[in-house]
Amino acid sequence: MAGDKDTLLSMGFDPARVEWALKATGNRGLQPAMDHILEHEGQAVPDLGGVSEQPAGRAPMDVDEDDEDAEALKSLGVLKGNAVEAKSIKCSLCGKVFKNTALANFHAEKSGHDQFEESTEEIKPLTEEEKKQRLEELREKMAEKRAKKAVEEAKEHKANEALRRKAGKDMNKIKEDMKLKEALKEAEAKKREKIEDAKAKAAIKAQIEADKKARAEKAAREKALRDGQPLPEASGSANPPRPAAVAAPTSGVAGKDFKETRLQIRLSTGGQPYTTTLSSDASLREVAEFLGGQLHTIDVDTVTLAQHFPRKVFARADFEKSLKELGLTPSAVLIATP
């Protein structure tokens, strides 16, 4: 009926469920339709083409007209002659009376009762006041269900948010730990590099002092020879250390396993020095090639490279040796002569 349908739609029910309820209850009124919607609210709406409309005023139950069934119905007092006046369905176990088979089936599913019978007992229709009360109860029940669902969704959202925040904190902690480890590693590498640089500088300084002392002793001996005086004794020992012997610490320091070598290359003709960092396994020729790339006046095949401390001019054969083999690691100053 149009009035019942409009009322149900105004209550906010889904139109498909309203159509299903009205068709399944045979348009017997607002109350049966509401009962149907309430009982089937958790079920999917079926294809309405397969739902047969029940005639109004009749309970949806087929009656077998066999004599044996008729006798049984007569004994129950629900069969008068050959006519069945079934107005309701009664549960034989608990005595509850239902308007139609849909309500009876719902009761059977919930209670587990499986014994039902037709009854001539007529369920009185609800008054307007009772309809309003049932409608209000239905609305309260639906509101309670929505509120409960909202609370559950809020709890689930809160739990998900807590998991998300925890995952974010864990990820940030991992990133911070990685940064700290990288910083410590870099600081340790710089510390080792400074120590090795200090050792190399100390070796160079010792070489300079040895050279000065050797030159002073040589000048003193030459002066004694010119003046006809006895030769002064060499300080320290009878065999003064030669520059090569002093240079050994530098070679020992530079010969360690340094992956890179920092070079400063100065031109004998003056000008701004050039700096570069090469692999310790790079050859001296690569140094000449680097300088040739900076200055077009430099010929890689004729340029001469030398070292002041210890004083050494590298031969052409040295150009094929690595910086590590030549004792130039971890850093060195070279003089280039075009």
Coordinates of N, CA and C in Angstrom, one line a residue, residues 45-195:
V45 N 19.2 -8.3 0.3 CA 17.9 -8.3 -0.3 C 17.9 -9.2 -1.5
P46 N 17.0 -10.2 -1.5 CA 17.0 -11.1 -2.7 C 16.4 -10.5 -3.9
D47 N 16.4 -11.3 -5.0 CA 15.8 -10.9 -6.2 C 14.3 -10.9 -6.0
L48 N 13.7 -9.7 -6.1 CA 12.2 -9.6 -5.8 C 11.4 -10.4 -6.8
G49 N 11.9 -10.7 -7.9 CA 11.2 -11.4 -8.9 C 10.9 -12.9 -8.4
G50 N 11.8 -13.4 -7.5 CA 11.6 -14.7 -7.0 C 10.8 -14.8 -5.7
V51 N 10.4 -13.6 -5.2 CA 9.6 -13.5 -3.9 C 8.1 -13.5 -4.3
S52 N 7.4 -14.5 -4.0 CA 5.9 -14.5 -4.3 C 5.2 -13.7 -3.3
E53 N 4.2 -12.9 -3.8 CA 3.4 -12.1 -2.9 C 2.4 -12.9 -2.2
Q54 N 2.3 -12.8 -0.9 CA 1.3 -13.6 -0.1 C 0.0 -12.8 -0.1
P55 N -1.1 -13.5 -0.3 CA -2.4 -12.9 -0.3 C -2.8 -12.4 1.1
A56 N -3.3 -11.2 1.1 CA -3.7 -10.5 2.4 C -4.7 -11.4 3.1
G57 N -4.6 -11.4 4.4 CA -5.6 -12.1 5.2 C -5.4 -13.6 5.3
R58 N -4.4 -14.2 4.6 CA -4.1 -15.6 4.7 C -2.7 -15.8 5.2
A59 N -2.6 -16.9 5.9 CA -1.2 -17.3 6.4 C -0.6 -18.0 5.2
P60 N 0.7 -17.7 4.9 CA 1.4 -18.4 3.8 C 1.8 -19.8 4.1
M61 N 0.8 -20.7 4.1 CA 1.0 -22.1 4.3 C 0.2 -22.9 3.4
D62 N 0.7 -23.8 2.7 CA 0.0 -24.8 1.9 C -0.6 -25.9 2.7
V63 N -1.8 -26.3 2.4 CA -2.5 -27.3 3.1 C -2.8 -28.5 2.2
D64 N -2.3 -29.6 2.6 CA -2.5 -30.9 1.9 C -3.9 -31.3 2.1
E65 N -4.6 -31.6 1.0 CA -6.0 -32.0 1.1 C -6.2 -33.5 1.2
D66 N -5.1 -34.3 1.4 CA -5.2 -35.7 1.6 C -6.1 -36.0 2.8
D67 N -6.8 -37.1 2.7 CA -7.7 -37.5 3.8 C -6.9 -37.6 5.1
E68 N -5.7 -38.2 5.0 CA -5.0 -38.4 6.3 C -4.6 -37.1 6.9
D69 N -4.2 -36.1 6.1 CA -3.8 -34.8 6.7 C -5.1 -34.1 7.2
A70 N -6.2 -34.3 6.5 CA -7.4 -33.6 6.9 C -7.9 -34.2 8.2
E71 N -7.8 -35.5 8.5 CA -8.2 -36.0 9.7 C -7.3 -35.5 10.9
A72 N -6.0 -35.3 10.5 CA -5.1 -34.8 11.6 C -5.5 -33.4 11.9
L73 N -5.8 -32.5 10.9 CA -6.2 -31.2 11.1 C -7.5 -31.1 11.9
K74 N -8.4 -32.0 11.6 CA -9.7 -32.0 12.3 C -9.5 -32.3 13.8
S75 N -8.6 -33.2 14.0 CA -8.3 -33.5 15.4 C -7.7 -32.4 16.2
L76 N -7.0 -31.5 15.5 CA -6.5 -30.3 16.1 C -7.5 -29.1 16.2
G77 N -8.7 -29.3 15.6 CA -9.7 -28.3 15.7 C -9.5 -27.2 14.7
V78 N -8.7 -27.3 13.7 CA -8.4 -26.2 12.8 C -9.1 -26.5 11.5
L79 N -9.7 -27.7 11.3 CA -10.3 -28.0 10.0 C -11.8 -28.2 10.2
K80 N -12.6 -27.4 9.5 CA -14.0 -27.5 9.6 C -14.5 -27.9 8.2
G81 N -15.0 -29.1 8.1 CA -15.4 -29.6 6.8 C -14.2 -29.8 6.0
N82 N -14.2 -29.2 4.8 CA -13.0 -29.2 3.9 C -12.3 -27.9 3.9
A83 N -12.5 -27.0 4.7 CA -11.9 -25.6 4.7 C -11.0 -25.5 5.9
V84 N -9.9 -24.8 5.6 CA -8.9 -24.5 6.7 C -8.9 -23.0 7.0
E85 N -9.2 -22.7 8.2 CA -9.2 -21.3 8.6 C -7.9 -21.0 9.4
A86 N -6.8 -21.1 8.8 CA -5.5 -20.9 9.5 C -5.2 -19.4 9.5
K87 N -5.2 -18.8 10.7 CA -4.9 -17.4 10.8 C -3.6 -17.1 11.4
S88 N -2.9 -18.1 11.9 CA -1.6 -17.9 12.5 C -0.8 -19.2 12.6
I89 N 0.4 -19.1 13.0 CA 1.3 -20.3 13.2 C 1.7 -20.3 14.6
K90 N 1.6 -21.5 15.3 CA 1.9 -21.6 16.7 C 3.1 -22.6 16.9
C91 N 4.0 -22.2 17.8 CA 5.1 -23.1 18.2 C 4.6 -24.0 19.2
S92 N 4.7 -25.3 18.9 CA 4.2 -26.3 19.9 C 5.0 -26.4 21.1
L93 N 6.3 -26.0 21.1 CA 7.2 -26.1 22.2 C 7.1 -25.0 23.2
C94 N 6.9 -23.8 22.7 CA 6.8 -22.6 23.7 C 5.5 -21.9 23.6
G95 N 4.6 -22.2 22.6 CA 3.3 -21.6 22.6 C 3.2 -20.3 22.0
K96 N 4.3 -19.7 21.4 CA 4.3 -18.4 20.8 C 3.5 -18.5 19.5
V97 N 2.8 -17.5 19.1 CA 2.0 -17.4 17.9 C 2.5 -16.4 17.0
F98 N 2.6 -16.7 15.7 CA 3.2 -15.9 14.7 C 2.3 -15.7 13.5
K99 N 2.4 -14.5 12.9 CA 1.4 -14.2 11.9 C 1.7 -14.9 10.6
N100 N 3.0 -15.2 10.3 CA 3.3 -15.9 9.0 C 4.5 -16.8 9.2
T101 N 4.8 -17.5 8.1 CA 5.9 -18.5 8.2 C 7.3 -17.8 8.3
A102 N 7.4 -16.6 7.8 CA 8.7 -15.9 7.9 C 9.1 -15.6 9.3
L103 N 8.1 -15.2 10.2 CA 8.3 -15.0 11.6 C 8.5 -16.3 12.3
A104 N 7.8 -17.3 11.9 CA 8.0 -18.6 12.5 C 9.4 -19.2 12.2
N105 N 9.8 -19.0 11.0 CA 11.2 -19.5 10.6 C 12.2 -18.7 11.4
F106 N 12.0 -17.4 11.5 CA 13.0 -16.6 12.3 C 13.1 -17.1 13.7
H107 N 11.9 -17.4 14.3 CA 11.9 -17.9 15.7 C 12.6 -19.3 15.8
A108 N 12.4 -20.1 14.8 CA 13.0 -21.5 14.8 C 14.5 -21.3 14.7
E109 N 15.0 -20.4 13.9 CA 16.5 -20.2 13.8 C 17.1 -19.7 15.1
K110 N 16.4 -18.8 15.8 CA 16.9 -18.3 17.0 C 16.8 -19.2 18.2
S111 N 15.7 -19.9 18.3 CA 15.4 -20.7 19.5 C 15.7 -22.2 19.3
G112 N 15.8 -22.7 18.0 CA 16.1 -24.1 17.8 C 14.8 -24.9 17.8
H113 N 13.7 -24.3 18.0 CA 12.4 -25.1 18.0 C 12.1 -25.5 16.6
D114 N 11.5 -26.7 16.5 CA 11.3 -27.3 15.2 C 9.9 -27.9 15.1
Q115 N 9.0 -27.6 16.0 CA 7.6 -28.1 16.0 C 6.6 -27.0 15.9
F116 N 5.9 -26.8 14.8 CA 4.9 -25.8 14.6 C 3.6 -26.3 14.1
E117 N 2.6 -25.6 14.3 CA 1.2 -26.0 13.8 C 0.4 -24.8 13.5
E118 N -0.5 -25.0 12.6 CA -1.4 -23.9 12.2 C -2.4 -23.7 13.3
S119 N -2.8 -22.4 13.5 CA -3.7 -22.1 14.6 C -4.8 -21.2 14.0
T120 N -6.0 -21.3 14.6 CA -7.1 -20.4 14.2 C -7.0 -19.1 15.1
E121 N -6.1 -19.1 16.0 CA -6.0 -17.9 16.8 C -5.6 -16.7 16.0
E122 N -6.3 -15.6 16.1 CA -6.1 -14.4 15.3 C -5.3 -13.4 16.1
I123 N -4.2 -12.9 15.5 CA -3.4 -11.9 16.2 C -4.1 -10.6 15.9
K124 N -4.4 -9.9 17.0 CA -5.1 -8.6 16.8 C -4.2 -7.6 16.3
P125 N -4.6 -6.8 15.4 CA -3.7 -5.7 14.8 C -3.4 -4.7 15.9
L126 N -2.3 -4.1 15.8 CA -1.9 -3.1 16.7 C -2.7 -1.8 16.6
T127 N -2.9 -1.2 17.7 CA -3.6 0.1 17.7 C -2.6 1.2 17.2
E128 N -3.1 2.3 17.0 CA -2.2 3.4 16.5 C -1.2 3.8 17.6
E129 N -1.7 3.7 18.9 CA -0.7 4.0 20.0 C 0.4 2.9 20.0
E130 N -0.1 1.6 19.9 CA 0.9 0.5 19.9 C 1.9 0.6 18.7
K131 N 1.3 1.0 17.5 CA 2.2 1.2 16.3 C 3.3 2.3 16.6
K132 N 2.8 3.4 17.2 CA 3.8 4.5 17.5 C 4.8 4.0 18.5
Q133 N 4.4 3.2 19.5 CA 5.3 2.7 20.5 C 6.3 1.7 19.8
R134 N 5.8 0.8 19.0 CA 6.7 -0.1 18.3 C 7.7 0.6 17.4
L135 N 7.1 1.6 16.7 CA 8.0 2.4 15.8 C 9.1 3.1 16.6
E136 N 8.7 3.7 17.8 CA 9.7 4.3 18.6 C 10.8 3.4 19.1
E137 N 10.3 2.2 19.5 CA 11.2 1.1 19.9 C 12.2 0.7 18.8
L138 N 11.6 0.6 17.6 CA 12.4 0.3 16.5 C 13.5 1.3 16.2
R139 N 13.1 2.6 16.3 CA 14.0 3.7 16.0 C 15.1 3.7 17.1
E140 N 14.7 3.5 18.4 CA 15.7 3.4 19.5 C 16.7 2.3 19.3
K141 N 16.1 1.1 18.9 CA 17.0 0.0 18.7 C 18.0 0.3 17.5
M142 N 17.5 0.9 16.4 CA 18.4 1.2 15.3 C 19.4 2.2 15.8
A143 N 19.0 3.2 16.5 CA 19.9 4.3 17.0 C 21.0 3.7 17.9
E144 N 20.5 2.7 18.8 CA 21.5 2.0 19.7 C 22.5 1.2 18.9
K145 N 22.0 0.6 17.8 CA 22.9 -0.2 17.0 C 23.9 0.7 16.3
R146 N 23.4 1.8 15.8 CA 24.4 2.7 15.1 C 25.4 3.3 16.1
A147 N 24.9 3.6 17.3 CA 25.8 4.2 18.3 C 26.9 3.1 18.7
K148 N 26.4 1.9 18.9 CA 27.4 0.8 19.2 C 28.4 0.6 18.1
K149 N 27.9 0.7 16.8 CA 28.8 0.5 15.7 C 29.8 1.7 15.7
A150 N 29.3 2.9 16.0 CA 30.2 4.1 16.0 C 31.3 3.9 17.0
V151 N 30.9 3.4 18.2 CA 31.9 3.2 19.3 C 32.9 2.2 18.9
E152 N 32.5 1.1 18.2 CA 33.4 0.0 17.8 C 34.4 0.6 16.7
E153 N 33.8 1.4 15.8 CA 34.6 2.0 14.7 C 35.6 3.0 15.3
A154 N 35.2 3.7 16.4 CA 36.1 4.6 17.0 C 37.3 3.9 17.7
K155 N 36.9 2.8 18.4 CA 38.0 2.0 19.0 C 38.9 1.4 18.0
E156 N 38.4 0.9 16.9 CA 39.3 0.4 15.8 C 40.2 1.4 15.2
H157 N 39.6 2.6 15.0 CA 40.4 3.8 14.5 C 41.5 4.1 15.5
K158 N 41.1 4.2 16.8 CA 42.1 4.5 17.8 C 43.3 3.5 17.8
A159 N 42.9 2.2 17.7 CA 43.9 1.1 17.7 C 44.8 1.3 16.5
N160 N 44.2 1.5 15.3 CA 45.0 1.6 14.1 C 45.9 2.9 14.2
E161 N 45.4 3.9 14.7 CA 46.2 5.2 14.9 C 47.4 4.9 15.8
A162 N 47.1 4.1 16.9 CA 48.2 3.8 17.8 C 49.3 3.0 17.1
L163 N 48.9 2.0 16.3 CA 49.8 1.2 15.6 C 50.6 2.0 14.6
R164 N 49.9 2.9 13.9 CA 50.6 3.8 12.9 C 51.6 4.7 13.6
R165 N 51.3 5.3 14.7 CA 52.2 6.1 15.4 C 53.4 5.3 15.9
K166 N 53.2 4.1 16.4 CA 54.3 3.3 16.9 C 55.2 2.9 15.8
A167 N 54.6 2.5 14.6 CA 55.4 2.2 13.4 C 56.2 3.4 13.0
G168 N 55.6 4.6 13.1 CA 56.4 5.8 12.7 C 57.5 6.1 13.7
K169 N 57.3 5.9 15.0 CA 58.3 6.1 16.0 C 59.5 5.1 15.8
D170 N 59.1 3.9 15.5 CA 60.1 2.9 15.3 C 61.0 3.2 14.1
M171 N 60.3 3.6 13.0 CA 61.1 4.0 11.8 C 62.0 5.2 12.0
N172 N 61.5 6.2 12.8 CA 62.3 7.4 13.1 C 63.5 7.0 13.9
K173 N 63.3 6.0 14.9 CA 64.4 5.6 15.7 C 65.5 4.9 14.9
I174 N 65.0 4.0 14.0 CA 65.9 3.3 13.1 C 66.8 4.3 12.3
K175 N 66.1 5.3 11.7 CA 66.8 6.3 10.9 C 67.8 7.1 11.8
E176 N 67.4 7.5 13.0 CA 68.3 8.2 13.9 C 69.5 7.3 14.3
D177 N 69.3 6.1 14.6 CA 70.4 5.2 14.9 C 71.4 5.0 13.7
M178 N 70.8 5.0 12.5 CA 71.7 4.8 11.3 C 72.5 6.1 11.1
K179 N 71.8 7.3 11.3 CA 72.6 8.6 11.2 C 73.7 8.6 12.3
L180 N 73.4 8.2 13.5 CA 74.4 8.2 14.6 C 75.6 7.3 14.2
K181 N 75.3 6.1 13.7 CA 76.4 5.2 13.4 C 77.2 5.8 12.2
E182 N 76.6 6.4 11.2 CA 77.3 7.0 10.1 C 78.2 8.1 10.6
A183 N 77.6 9.0 11.6 CA 78.4 10.1 12.1 C 79.6 9.6 12.9
L184 N 79.4 8.5 13.7 CA 80.5 8.0 14.5 C 81.6 7.4 13.6
K185 N 81.1 6.7 12.5 CA 82.1 6.1 11.6 C 82.9 7.2 10.9
E186 N 82.2 8.2 10.5 CA 82.9 9.3 9.8 C 83.9 10.0 10.7
A187 N 83.5 10.2 12.0 CA 84.4 10.9 12.9 C 85.6 10.0 13.2
E188 N 85.4 8.7 13.3 CA 86.5 7.8 13.5 C 87.5 7.8 12.3
A189 N 86.9 7.8 11.1 CA 87.8 7.9 9.9 C 88.6 9.2 9.9
K190 N 87.9 10.3 10.2 CA 88.7 11.6 10.3 C 89.7 11.6 11.3
K191 N 89.4 10.9 12.5 CA 90.4 10.9 13.5 C 91.6 10.1 13.1
R192 N 91.4 8.9 12.5 CA 92.5 8.1 12.0 C 93.3 8.9 10.9
E193 N 92.6 9.6 10.1 CA 93.3 10.4 9.0 C 94.2 11.5 9.6
K194 N 93.7 12.2 10.7 CA 94.5 13.2 11.3 C 95.7 12.6 12.0
I195 N 95.6 11.4 12.6 CA 96.7 10.8 13.2 C 97.8 10.4 12.2

